[in-house]
Amino acid sequence: MLNRRKLIQLALSEVPSETEYLDYKQEINLSSEAGRAKLLRIICAMSNSNPAGRSFIFVGISDSKELIGASFIDDADFQNAINGYISNCPKVIYENVSVPSLEPNKFVGIISIYPNENLSEICKKIWKLKPGDRFFRRGSSTDKGHNESTLTPNQQESLELVRRSSVTLESTLNATLAFYRDSSNSYSPRHYVFNDQYVVAVSSWKNEDNSLSEVTVQLINEEVSFFWSALEHVTLEKTEQSLVIEELAMFFWKGVRYLIPKKRVEIDFPISSSYQVKQLKLSNIPELSSKDIDEFLGSYEDRLLTDPYFAEILPYELLFAALNGSRVSLDLLLDMNGGNVDGSVAESYSEAIRTYEYLQSSTNFS
């Protein structure tokens, strides 16, 4: 196992600059073709230039090695963005690492590119990249080419970096103590041990309805954050060999609150193999009739005038109608009352919009 935080520390302190096996990105953009193409180009180049060792792209660190932090990115979203564009693609994973000096909602992302004996190349057009394009890494430069004999990979250096970042009993104990020290007692920090090997730490705020909010789930051994959510409604269930986390989305309709499962993360620890993380997107939205939606659109302005509390729940009713195909409701949601909102009402609009974008995305988790 690899201690990811130790890997970051060693890379920053002992590797003087970007190399064939190491790259820093302040951020990555998975939502645009240009952003995905630039990432694919580097993955292809690093795989070809360090075929016998692991290569790493650190996200949330500037070129000058300053820790900036990046938003939490699900590996499932990452895989969906890059799949199908590289032939002979190496195993590539995205992990989120919490770092004490960063804000609680910021992480250092690690893109790990595993050894690959075959040369990788672009196999599907995206942005400026064409099928057959092959890239290589020379120091910190990424260049197009086809002649692998010109490479000077630092394979031994990358292998040594991985070796020195290996998990030890001391590093696991220190990380466990640090998790408790850095977590407020009001967030009930606790840990679970699976198969006498894996230590998983959890901190969360317990709501009056027994659901959880502001949830952090971290694999202590590797110092990887499996799950982070600022949402107010999360459930967590532990079994002998798994941890199941479910994120609930909040909706309102005719003033009544509904909590509907939005995402499930299953972390399994089978006895015979390493841990496995499965992410499932849940979107069983109850159906509304067109009559119900029309009545809602015809009355919501009067309700705003007569019920002060309605302003806070209106975004969630607009969300419900938008997910049932109401374009008018979606436009009203995105307009955020012409931008004339603030405080808790603005937060309601922002959360409702994020839920809509997530449930309407094309990502298929598995």
C-alpha positions as a Python dict, from the first residue, in 0.01 Angstrom:
ca = {
    (1, 'M'): (0, 0, 0),
    (2, 'L'): (101, 357, -68),
    (3, 'N'): (71, 644, 179),
    (4, 'R'): (-51, 921, -52),
    (5, 'R'): (23, 1213, 181),
    (6, 'K'): (379, 1088, 229),
    (7, 'L'): (410, 1056, -149),
    (8, 'I'): (314, 1423, -189),
    (9, 'Q'): (559, 1533, 81),
    (10, 'L'): (849, 1339, -72),
    (11, 'A'): (775, 1464, -423),
    (12, 'L'): (759, 1828, -312),
    (13, 'S'): (1069, 1814, -96),
    (14, 'E'): (1301, 1583, -291),
    (15, 'V'): (1214, 1599, -661),
    (16, 'P'): (1344, 1939, -777),
    (17, 'S'): (1118, 1980, -1083),
    (18, 'E'): (861, 1811, -1304),
    (19, 'T'): (993, 1495, -1469),
    (20, 'E'): (890, 1212, -1701),
    (21, 'Y'): (698, 1061, -1408),
    (22, 'L'): (581, 1370, -1215),
    (23, 'D'): (360, 1665, -1310),
    (24, 'Y'): (179, 1941, -1118),
    (25, 'K'): (-154, 2094, -1215),
    (26, 'Q'): (-326, 2375, -1029),
    (27, 'E'): (-657, 2242, -1161),
    (28, 'I'): (-804, 2019, -1430),
    (29, 'N'): (-1117, 2082, -1634),
    (30, 'L'): (-1317, 1769, -1711),
    (31, 'S'): (-1618, 1959, -1845),
    (32, 'S'): (-1457, 2094, -2164),
    (33, 'E'): (-1306, 1912, -2463),
    (34, 'A'): (-991, 2123, -2440),
    (35, 'G'): (-945, 2036, -2072),
    (36, 'R'): (-996, 1664, -2129),
    (37, 'A'): (-766, 1665, -2435),
    (38, 'K'): (-482, 1829, -2243),
    (39, 'L'): (-517, 1570, -1970),
    (40, 'L'): (-527, 1279, -2217),
    (41, 'R'): (-214, 1414, -2385),
    (42, 'I'): (-18, 1410, -2058),
    (43, 'I'): (-149, 1066, -1954),
    (44, 'C'): (-44, 922, -2291),
    (45, 'A'): (299, 1087, -2271),
    (46, 'M'): (375, 982, -1915),
    (47, 'S'): (268, 623, -1983),
    (48, 'N'): (498, 604, -2287),
    (49, 'S'): (789, 769, -2107),
    (50, 'N'): (785, 564, -1786),
    (51, 'P'): (651, 222, -1894),
    (52, 'A'): (804, 23, -1607),
    (53, 'G'): (715, 258, -1320),
    (54, 'R'): (422, 456, -1186),
    (55, 'S'): (375, 818, -1288),
    (56, 'F'): (180, 1081, -1100),
    (57, 'I'): (-5, 1404, -1175),
    (58, 'F'): (-74, 1612, -865),
    (59, 'V'): (-383, 1835, -892),
    (60, 'G'): (-413, 2138, -666),
    (61, 'I'): (-41, 2221, -668),
    (62, 'S'): (99, 2506, -874),
    (63, 'D'): (404, 2483, -1100),
    (64, 'S'): (600, 2657, -824),
    (65, 'K'): (500, 2373, -585),
    (66, 'E'): (256, 2582, -384),
    (67, 'L'): (-34, 2388, -226),
    (68, 'I'): (-353, 2544, -365),
    (69, 'G'): (-599, 2259, -325),
    (70, 'A'): (-869, 2138, -562),
    (71, 'S'): (-1233, 2039, -532),
    (72, 'F'): (-1326, 1676, -461),
    (73, 'I'): (-1349, 1475, -785),
    (74, 'D'): (-1510, 1132, -795),
    (75, 'D'): (-1295, 875, -973),
    (76, 'A'): (-1613, 768, -1157),
    (77, 'D'): (-1648, 1117, -1308),
    (78, 'F'): (-1280, 1111, -1396),
    (79, 'Q'): (-1303, 772, -1569),
    (80, 'N'): (-1610, 882, -1763),
    (81, 'A'): (-1416, 1185, -1893),
    (82, 'I'): (-1115, 990, -2026),
    (83, 'N'): (-1252, 648, -2126),
    (84, 'G'): (-1239, 553, -2493),
    (85, 'Y'): (-982, 808, -2611),
    (86, 'I'): (-652, 617, -2564),
    (87, 'S'): (-562, 282, -2718),
    (88, 'N'): (-339, 61, -2501),
    (89, 'C'): (-445, 285, -2216),
    (90, 'P'): (-272, 216, -1884),
    (91, 'K'): (-463, 178, -1560),
    (92, 'V'): (-534, 533, -1444),
    (93, 'I'): (-711, 631, -1120),
    (94, 'Y'): (-799, 958, -946),
    (95, 'E'): (-773, 988, -568),
    (96, 'N'): (-839, 1275, -325),
    (97, 'V'): (-592, 1335, -44),
    (98, 'S'): (-673, 1558, 253),
    (99, 'V'): (-391, 1788, 364),
    (100, 'P'): (-410, 1969, 704),
    (101, 'S'): (-298, 2306, 565),
    (102, 'L'): (-590, 2320, 317),
    (103, 'E'): (-953, 2415, 375),
    (104, 'P'): (-1179, 2116, 468),
    (105, 'N'): (-1341, 2118, 122),
    (106, 'K'): (-1008, 2125, -64),
    (107, 'F'): (-786, 1829, -150),
    (108, 'V'): (-477, 1739, -344),
    (109, 'G'): (-582, 1514, -628),
    (110, 'I'): (-347, 1235, -737),
    (111, 'I'): (-378, 1088, -1085),
    (112, 'S'): (-182, 762, -1076),
    (113, 'I'): (-69, 615, -1410),
    (114, 'Y'): (33, 253, -1370),
    (115, 'P'): (309, 64, -1559),
    (116, 'N'): (217, -24, -1916),
    (117, 'E'): (433, -233, -2152),
    (118, 'N'): (246, -117, -2464),
    (119, 'L'): (277, 224, -2628),
    (120, 'S'): (-33, 438, -2585),
    (121, 'E'): (-180, 665, -2850),
    (122, 'I'): (-492, 871, -2912),
    (123, 'C'): (-761, 660, -3082),
    (124, 'K'): (-1054, 905, -3099),
    (125, 'K'): (-1061, 1269, -3208),
    (126, 'I'): (-1102, 1522, -2931),
    (127, 'W'): (-1026, 1894, -2960),
    (128, 'K'): (-690, 1920, -3143),
    (129, 'L'): (-592, 1556, -3089),
    (130, 'K'): (-634, 1306, -3375),
    (131, 'P'): (-633, 925, -3388),
    (132, 'G'): (-276, 797, -3409),
    (133, 'D'): (-124, 1088, -3217),
    (134, 'R'): (145, 956, -2983),
    (135, 'F'): (311, 1165, -2713),
    (136, 'F'): (623, 1138, -2499),
    (137, 'R'): (755, 1318, -2196),
    (138, 'R'): (1105, 1464, -2182),
    (139, 'G'): (1165, 1627, -1846),
    (140, 'S'): (873, 1865, -1798),
    (141, 'S'): (795, 1890, -2172),
    (142, 'T'): (529, 1687, -2349),
    (143, 'D'): (604, 1635, -2718),
    (144, 'K'): (446, 1456, -3010),
    (145, 'G'): (649, 1174, -3165),
    (146, 'H'): (673, 807, -3260),
    (147, 'N'): (1031, 707, -3178),
    (148, 'E'): (1046, 570, -2826),
    (149, 'S'): (1423, 505, -2856),
    (150, 'T'): (1490, 874, -2785),
    (151, 'L'): (1347, 848, -2432),
    (152, 'T'): (1546, 891, -2111),
    (153, 'P'): (1292, 776, -1848),
    (154, 'N'): (1374, 809, -1479),
    (155, 'Q'): (1221, 471, -1400),
    (156, 'Q'): (1446, 396, -1103),
    (157, 'E'): (1363, 732, -946),
    (158, 'S'): (989, 672, -971),
    (159, 'L'): (1024, 320, -829),
    (160, 'E'): (1226, 457, -536),
    (161, 'L'): (967, 731, -471),
    (162, 'V'): (692, 467, -452),
    (163, 'R'): (903, 242, -228),
    (164, 'R'): (972, 521, 21),
    (165, 'S'): (602, 616, 29),
    (166, 'S'): (492, 268, 136),
    (167, 'V'): (254, 231, 430),
    (168, 'T'): (409, 141, 766),
    (169, 'L'): (249, 65, 1102),
    (170, 'E'): (397, 387, 1236),
    (171, 'S'): (252, 599, 953),
    (172, 'T'): (-92, 438, 1004),
    (173, 'L'): (-91, 503, 1380),
    (174, 'N'): (27, 862, 1329),
    (175, 'A'): (-240, 925, 1066),
    (176, 'T'): (-512, 782, 1292),
    (177, 'L'): (-408, 1006, 1580),
    (178, 'A'): (-389, 1306, 1346),
    (179, 'F'): (-743, 1240, 1220),
    (180, 'Y'): (-879, 1251, 1575),
    (181, 'R'): (-669, 1558, 1658),
    (182, 'D'): (-783, 1750, 1349),
    (183, 'S'): (-1152, 1659, 1385),
    (184, 'S'): (-1371, 1851, 1626),
    (185, 'N'): (-1532, 1636, 1897),
    (186, 'S'): (-1870, 1767, 1785),
    (187, 'Y'): (-1816, 1578, 1458),
    (188, 'S'): (-1782, 1245, 1645),
    (189, 'P'): (-1456, 1118, 1489),
    (190, 'R'): (-1438, 737, 1490),
    (191, 'H'): (-1264, 460, 1304),
    (192, 'Y'): (-1338, 108, 1181),
    (193, 'V'): (-1095, -175, 1110),
    (194, 'F'): (-1156, -420, 826),
    (195, 'N'): (-978, -753, 785),
    (196, 'D'): (-733, -658, 1063),
    (197, 'Q'): (-561, -441, 803),
    (198, 'Y'): (-758, -145, 671),
    (199, 'V'): (-837, 147, 900),
    (200, 'V'): (-1124, 371, 785),
    (201, 'A'): (-1189, 695, 976),
    (202, 'V'): (-1517, 889, 970),
    (203, 'S'): (-1623, 1228, 1099),
    (204, 'S'): (-1973, 1374, 1065),
    (205, 'W'): (-2233, 1597, 1221),
    (206, 'K'): (-2544, 1415, 1344),
    (207, 'N'): (-2873, 1584, 1255),
    (208, 'E'): (-3193, 1574, 1459),
    (209, 'D'): (-3343, 1317, 1220),
    (210, 'N'): (-3034, 1093, 1273),
    (211, 'S'): (-2903, 1158, 923),
    (212, 'L'): (-2548, 1291, 889),
    (213, 'S'): (-2399, 1604, 734),
    (214, 'E'): (-2049, 1734, 657),
    (215, 'V'): (-1926, 1378, 622),
    (216, 'T'): (-1561, 1281, 569),
    (217, 'V'): (-1456, 919, 509),
    (218, 'Q'): (-1084, 850, 485),
    (219, 'L'): (-874, 536, 437),
    (220, 'I'): (-612, 601, 703),
    (221, 'N'): (-351, 355, 570),
    (222, 'E'): (-320, 539, 239),
    (223, 'E'): (-453, 878, 361),
    (224, 'V'): (-703, 882, 76),
    (225, 'S'): (-1044, 1048, 112),
    (226, 'F'): (-1309, 805, -12),
    (227, 'F'): (-1598, 1045, 41),
    (228, 'W'): (-1665, 1406, 131),
    (229, 'S'): (-1997, 1586, 131),
    (230, 'A'): (-2121, 1919, 260),
    (231, 'L'): (-2482, 1813, 208),
    (232, 'E'): (-2710, 1791, 509),
    (233, 'H'): (-2853, 1444, 454),
    (234, 'V'): (-2617, 1148, 437),
    (235, 'T'): (-2658, 796, 576),
    (236, 'L'): (-2378, 555, 664),
    (237, 'E'): (-2404, 183, 728),
    (238, 'K'): (-2121, -48, 834),
    (239, 'T'): (-2117, -424, 790),
    (240, 'E'): (-1841, -672, 865),
    (241, 'Q'): (-1675, -621, 529),
    (242, 'S'): (-1816, -300, 385),
    (243, 'L'): (-1910, 61, 442),
    (244, 'V'): (-2209, 200, 251),
    (245, 'I'): (-2264, 576, 226),
    (246, 'E'): (-2576, 723, 71),
    (247, 'E'): (-2627, 1088, -15),
    (248, 'L'): (-2985, 1211, -15),
    (249, 'A'): (-3116, 1498, -224),
    (250, 'M'): (-3380, 1727, -76),
    (251, 'F'): (-3696, 1818, -268),
    (252, 'F'): (-4014, 2001, -175),
    (253, 'W'): (-4353, 1977, -336),
    (254, 'K'): (-4659, 2166, -216),
    (255, 'G'): (-4465, 2251, 98),
    (256, 'V'): (-4385, 1890, 187),
    (257, 'R'): (-4021, 1782, 214),
    (258, 'Y'): (-3892, 1469, 40),
    (259, 'L'): (-3548, 1307, 79),
    (260, 'I'): (-3460, 1095, -223),
    (261, 'P'): (-3138, 890, -263),
    (262, 'K'): (-2898, 1069, -498),
    (263, 'K'): (-2568, 877, -480),
    (264, 'R'): (-2438, 563, -312),
    (265, 'V'): (-2073, 483, -243),
    (266, 'E'): (-1998, 122, -148),
    (267, 'I'): (-1653, 46, -7),
    (268, 'D'): (-1596, -330, 10),
    (269, 'F'): (-1312, -510, 188),
    (270, 'P'): (-1320, -871, 63),
    (271, 'I'): (-1094, -1107, 253),
    (272, 'S'): (-931, -1245, -60),
    (273, 'S'): (-835, -919, -232),
    (274, 'S'): (-777, -545, -196),
    (275, 'Y'): (-1057, -299, -122),
    (276, 'Q'): (-1303, -197, -393),
    (277, 'V'): (-1497, 130, -427),
    (278, 'K'): (-1824, 132, -621),
    (279, 'Q'): (-2021, 447, -696),
    (280, 'L'): (-2384, 435, -800),
    (281, 'K'): (-2592, 728, -918),
    (282, 'L'): (-2952, 705, -799),
    (283, 'S'): (-3225, 899, -974),
    (284, 'N'): (-3565, 749, -899),
    (285, 'I'): (-3748, 1081, -912),
    (286, 'P'): (-4125, 1055, -848),
    (287, 'E'): (-4332, 1160, -1147),
    (288, 'L'): (-4543, 1474, -1154),
    (289, 'S'): (-4834, 1528, -1387),
    (290, 'S'): (-4834, 1821, -1629),
    (291, 'K'): (-5142, 1947, -1442),
    (292, 'D'): (-4950, 1954, -1113),
    (293, 'I'): (-4665, 2145, -1275),
    (294, 'D'): (-4899, 2396, -1441),
    (295, 'E'): (-5076, 2459, -1109),
    (296, 'F'): (-4743, 2513, -938),
    (297, 'L'): (-4622, 2760, -1202),
    (298, 'G'): (-4951, 2948, -1183),
    (299, 'S'): (-4941, 2992, -806),
    (300, 'Y'): (-4578, 3021, -694),
    (301, 'E'): (-4565, 3403, -721),
    (302, 'D'): (-4873, 3440, -494),
    (303, 'R'): (-4719, 3195, -247),
    (304, 'L'): (-4401, 3407, -233),
    (305, 'L'): (-4613, 3707, -127),
    (306, 'T'): (-4814, 3523, 138),
    (307, 'D'): (-4559, 3279, 284),
    (308, 'P'): (-4214, 3420, 379),
    (309, 'Y'): (-4077, 3067, 433),
    (310, 'F'): (-4166, 2968, 77),
    (311, 'A'): (-3872, 3166, -67),
    (312, 'E'): (-3632, 2912, 87),
    (313, 'I'): (-3811, 2603, -42),
    (314, 'L'): (-3903, 2742, -387),
    (315, 'P'): (-3570, 2630, -543),
    (316, 'Y'): (-3642, 2270, -439),
    (317, 'E'): (-3993, 2279, -587),
    (318, 'L'): (-3850, 2425, -909),
    (319, 'L'): (-3591, 2143, -902),
    (320, 'F'): (-3863, 1879, -866),
    (321, 'A'): (-4057, 2021, -1160),
    (322, 'A'): (-3741, 2066, -1372),
    (323, 'L'): (-3644, 1701, -1323),
    (324, 'N'): (-3991, 1614, -1449),
    (325, 'G'): (-3919, 1792, -1776),
    (326, 'S'): (-4049, 2144, -1706),
    (327, 'R'): (-3825, 2378, -1904),
    (328, 'V'): (-3995, 2684, -1752),
    (329, 'S'): (-3913, 2558, -1400),
    (330, 'L'): (-3552, 2495, -1501),
    (331, 'D'): (-3515, 2847, -1643),
    (332, 'L'): (-3659, 2995, -1322),
    (333, 'L'): (-3421, 2783, -1114),
    (334, 'L'): (-3113, 2885, -1312),
    (335, 'D'): (-3223, 3251, -1311),
    (336, 'M'): (-3217, 3250, -927),
    (337, 'N'): (-3488, 3517, -910),
    (338, 'G'): (-3285, 3743, -1134),
    (339, 'G'): (-2990, 3709, -899),
    (340, 'N'): (-3177, 3899, -627),
    (341, 'V'): (-3116, 3642, -355),
    (342, 'D'): (-2870, 3611, -71),
    (343, 'G'): (-2804, 3419, 249),
    (344, 'S'): (-2990, 3092, 300),
    (345, 'V'): (-3208, 3148, -7),
    (346, 'A'): (-2902, 3177, -230),
    (347, 'E'): (-2762, 2859, -72),
    (348, 'S'): (-3090, 2678, -150),
    (349, 'Y'): (-3071, 2781, -515),
    (350, 'S'): (-2706, 2675, -543),
    (351, 'E'): (-2768, 2334, -386),
    (352, 'A'): (-3075, 2272, -605),
    (353, 'I'): (-2881, 2363, -920),
    (354, 'R'): (-2592, 2131, -824),
    (355, 'T'): (-2839, 1847, -767),
    (356, 'Y'): (-3002, 1906, -1105),
    (357, 'E'): (-2669, 1911, -1289),
    (358, 'Y'): (-2554, 1595, -1111),
    (359, 'L'): (-2870, 1395, -1179),
    (360, 'Q'): (-2886, 1509, -1542),
    (361, 'S'): (-2521, 1432, -1615),
    (362, 'S'): (-2441, 1144, -1850),
    (363, 'T'): (-2207, 972, -1606),
    (364, 'N'): (-2283, 605, -1552),
    (365, 'F'): (-2119, 487, -1230),
    (366, 'S'): (-2026, 127, -1172),
}
